GROMACS .gro file of C-alpha atoms in nm:
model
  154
    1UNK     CA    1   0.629   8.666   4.383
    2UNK     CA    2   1.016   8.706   4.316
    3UNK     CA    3   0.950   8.746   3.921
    4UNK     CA    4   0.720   9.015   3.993
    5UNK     CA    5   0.946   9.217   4.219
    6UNK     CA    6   1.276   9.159   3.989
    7UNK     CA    7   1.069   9.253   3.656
    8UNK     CA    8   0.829   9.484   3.753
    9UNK     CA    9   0.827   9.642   4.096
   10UNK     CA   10   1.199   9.689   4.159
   11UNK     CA   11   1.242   9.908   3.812
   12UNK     CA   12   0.935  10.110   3.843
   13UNK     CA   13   1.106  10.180   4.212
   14UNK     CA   14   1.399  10.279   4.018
   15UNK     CA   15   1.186  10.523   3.826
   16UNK     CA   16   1.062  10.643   4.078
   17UNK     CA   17   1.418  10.719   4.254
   18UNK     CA   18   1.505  10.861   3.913
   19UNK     CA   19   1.217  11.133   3.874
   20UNK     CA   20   1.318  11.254   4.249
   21UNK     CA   21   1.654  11.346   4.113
   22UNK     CA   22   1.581  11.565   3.830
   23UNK     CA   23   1.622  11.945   3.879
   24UNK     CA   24   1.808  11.865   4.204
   25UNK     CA   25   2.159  11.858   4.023
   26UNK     CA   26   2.323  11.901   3.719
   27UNK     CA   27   2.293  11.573   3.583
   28UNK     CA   28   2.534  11.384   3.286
   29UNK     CA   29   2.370  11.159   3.232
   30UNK     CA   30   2.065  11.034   3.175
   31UNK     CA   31   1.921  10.874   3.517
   32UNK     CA   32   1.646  10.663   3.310
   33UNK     CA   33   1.865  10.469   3.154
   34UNK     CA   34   1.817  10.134   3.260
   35UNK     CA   35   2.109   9.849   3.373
   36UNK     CA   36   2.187   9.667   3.091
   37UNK     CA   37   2.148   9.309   3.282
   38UNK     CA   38   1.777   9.384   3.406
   39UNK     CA   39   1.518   9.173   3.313
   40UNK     CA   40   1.200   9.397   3.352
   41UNK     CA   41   0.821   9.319   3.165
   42UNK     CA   42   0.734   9.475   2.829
   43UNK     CA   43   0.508   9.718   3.032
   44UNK     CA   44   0.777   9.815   3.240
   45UNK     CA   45   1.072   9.845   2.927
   46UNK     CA   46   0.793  10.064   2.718
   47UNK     CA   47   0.786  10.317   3.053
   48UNK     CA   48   1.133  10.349   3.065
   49UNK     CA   49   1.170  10.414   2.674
   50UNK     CA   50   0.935  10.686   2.727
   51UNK     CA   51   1.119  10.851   3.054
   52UNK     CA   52   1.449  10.810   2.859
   53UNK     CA   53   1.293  10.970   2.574
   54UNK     CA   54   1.149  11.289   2.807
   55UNK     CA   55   1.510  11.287   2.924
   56UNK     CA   56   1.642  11.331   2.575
   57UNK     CA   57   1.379  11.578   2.528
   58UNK     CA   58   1.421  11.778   2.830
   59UNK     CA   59   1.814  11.784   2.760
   60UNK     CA   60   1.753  11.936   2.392
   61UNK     CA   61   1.506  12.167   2.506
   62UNK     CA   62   1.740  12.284   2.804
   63UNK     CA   63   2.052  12.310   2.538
   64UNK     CA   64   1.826  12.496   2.322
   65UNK     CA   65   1.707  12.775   2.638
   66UNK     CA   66   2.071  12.804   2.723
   67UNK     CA   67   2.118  12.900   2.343
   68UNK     CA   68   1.852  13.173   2.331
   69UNK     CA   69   1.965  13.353   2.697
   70UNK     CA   70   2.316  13.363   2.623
   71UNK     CA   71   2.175  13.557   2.223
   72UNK     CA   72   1.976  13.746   2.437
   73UNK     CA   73   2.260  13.858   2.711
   74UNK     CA   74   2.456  13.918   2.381
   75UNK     CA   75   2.163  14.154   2.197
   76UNK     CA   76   2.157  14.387   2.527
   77UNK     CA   77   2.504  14.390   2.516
   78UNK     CA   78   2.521  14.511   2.182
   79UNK     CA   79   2.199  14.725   2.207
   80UNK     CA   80   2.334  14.941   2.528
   81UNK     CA   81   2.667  14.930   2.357
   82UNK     CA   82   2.553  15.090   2.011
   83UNK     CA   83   2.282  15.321   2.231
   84UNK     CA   84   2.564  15.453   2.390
   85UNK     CA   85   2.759  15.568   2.105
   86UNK     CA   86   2.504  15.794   1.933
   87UNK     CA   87   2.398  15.939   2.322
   88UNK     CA   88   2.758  16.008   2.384
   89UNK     CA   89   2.745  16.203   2.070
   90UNK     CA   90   2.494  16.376   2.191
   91UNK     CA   91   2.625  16.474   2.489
   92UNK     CA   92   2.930  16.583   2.350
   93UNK     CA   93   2.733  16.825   2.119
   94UNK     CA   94   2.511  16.968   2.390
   95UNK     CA   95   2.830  17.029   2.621
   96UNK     CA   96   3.006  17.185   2.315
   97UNK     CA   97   2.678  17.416   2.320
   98UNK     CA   98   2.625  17.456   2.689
   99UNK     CA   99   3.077  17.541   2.720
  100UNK     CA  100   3.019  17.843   2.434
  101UNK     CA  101   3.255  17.614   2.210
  102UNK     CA  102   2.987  17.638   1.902
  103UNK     CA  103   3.081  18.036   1.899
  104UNK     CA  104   2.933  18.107   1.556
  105UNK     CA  105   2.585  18.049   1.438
  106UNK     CA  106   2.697  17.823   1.148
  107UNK     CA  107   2.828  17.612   1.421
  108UNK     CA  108   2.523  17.630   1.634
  109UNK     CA  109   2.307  17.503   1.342
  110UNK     CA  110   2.545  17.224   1.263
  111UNK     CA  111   2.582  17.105   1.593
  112UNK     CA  112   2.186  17.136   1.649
  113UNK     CA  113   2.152  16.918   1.311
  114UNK     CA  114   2.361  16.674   1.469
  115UNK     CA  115   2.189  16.631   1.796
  116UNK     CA  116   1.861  16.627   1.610
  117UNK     CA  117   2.029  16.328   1.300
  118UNK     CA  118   2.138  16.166   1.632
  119UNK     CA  119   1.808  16.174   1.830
  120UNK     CA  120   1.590  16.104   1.519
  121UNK     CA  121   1.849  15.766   1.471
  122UNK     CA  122   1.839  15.666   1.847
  123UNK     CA  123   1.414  15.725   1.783
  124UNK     CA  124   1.409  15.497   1.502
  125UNK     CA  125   1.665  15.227   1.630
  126UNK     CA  126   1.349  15.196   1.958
  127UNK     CA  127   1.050  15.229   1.725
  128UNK     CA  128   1.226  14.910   1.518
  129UNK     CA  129   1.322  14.712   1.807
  130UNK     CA  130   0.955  14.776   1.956
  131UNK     CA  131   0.782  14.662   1.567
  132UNK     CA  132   1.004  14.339   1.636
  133UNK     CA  133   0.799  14.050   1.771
  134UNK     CA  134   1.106  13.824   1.813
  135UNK     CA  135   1.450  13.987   1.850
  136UNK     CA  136   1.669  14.200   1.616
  137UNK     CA  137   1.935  13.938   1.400
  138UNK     CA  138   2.247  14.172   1.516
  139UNK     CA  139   2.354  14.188   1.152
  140UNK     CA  140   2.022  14.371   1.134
  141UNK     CA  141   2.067  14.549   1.416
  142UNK     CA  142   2.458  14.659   1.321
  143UNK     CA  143   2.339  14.758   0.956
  144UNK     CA  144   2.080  14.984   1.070
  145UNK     CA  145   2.263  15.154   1.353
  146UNK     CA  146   2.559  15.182   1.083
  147UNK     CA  147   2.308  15.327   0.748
  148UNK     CA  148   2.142  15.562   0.997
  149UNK     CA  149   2.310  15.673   1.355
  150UNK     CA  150   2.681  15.595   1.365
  151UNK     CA  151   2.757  15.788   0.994
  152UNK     CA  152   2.532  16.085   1.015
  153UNK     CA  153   2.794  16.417   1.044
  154UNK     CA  154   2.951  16.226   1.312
   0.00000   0.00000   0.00000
């Protein structure tokens, strides 16, 4: 029967075609979207609602992935970057130690007290990020690394 095949059979084939595409290449638009001059049966138009729906779905949910990896990239970023600072510190104080340029013991103790501010900061900043079910806000993040490692006797 020609009706059959023109309103029925030939767009569930194009469904069909359509779902074989996804995830194969970056697609515009949305391949569900059916020609504007096909006659198809109200079984048949209430299928294709619902793939173009999924479609729509899919897209926001995709948009919405993309949104929380490239946060994410940007939190490590930030994290190593702010870790960094505080260990360089560190470092810096240890060397001083290590090179004989703390020659007094006033200057031992201070430099000791800073290594220890430091460590105890860098200590906190992982116990805080661990207590954190979903990731740090990085105005969060900045205000604590600011209140507690960047400003102590730097």
């Amino acid at each position: 029967n020609k009706r059959l095949t023109k309103t029925t059979i030939e767009p569930l084939e194009a469904l069909e075609k359509a779902t074989k595409t996804l995830g194969k290449d970056a697609q515009k638009e949305n391949p569900f979207t059916p020609t504007s001059h096909q006659t198809v049966s109200t079984e048949v138009k209430q299928l294709q609602l619902s793939f173009e729906q999924m479609w729509q779905d899919l897209e926001e949910a995709n948009a919405e992935r993309e949104k929380y990896e490239a946060n994410r990239k940007e939190l490590i970023a930030n994290i190593s970057h702010d870790l960094k600072t505080p260990i360089t510190s560190i470092i810096g104080y240890v060397e001083g130690l290590m090179d004989g340029v703390a020659n007094t013991e006033e200057k031992k103790q201070r430099y000791l007290t800073v290594i220890h501010e430091k460590s105890l900061g860098l200590n906190d900043l992982i116990v805080l990020s661990l207590q954190w079910k979903r990731p740090i806000s990085l105005v969060l993040l900045h205000i604590f690394l600011k209140n507690t490692v960047w400003n102590k006797n730097s």
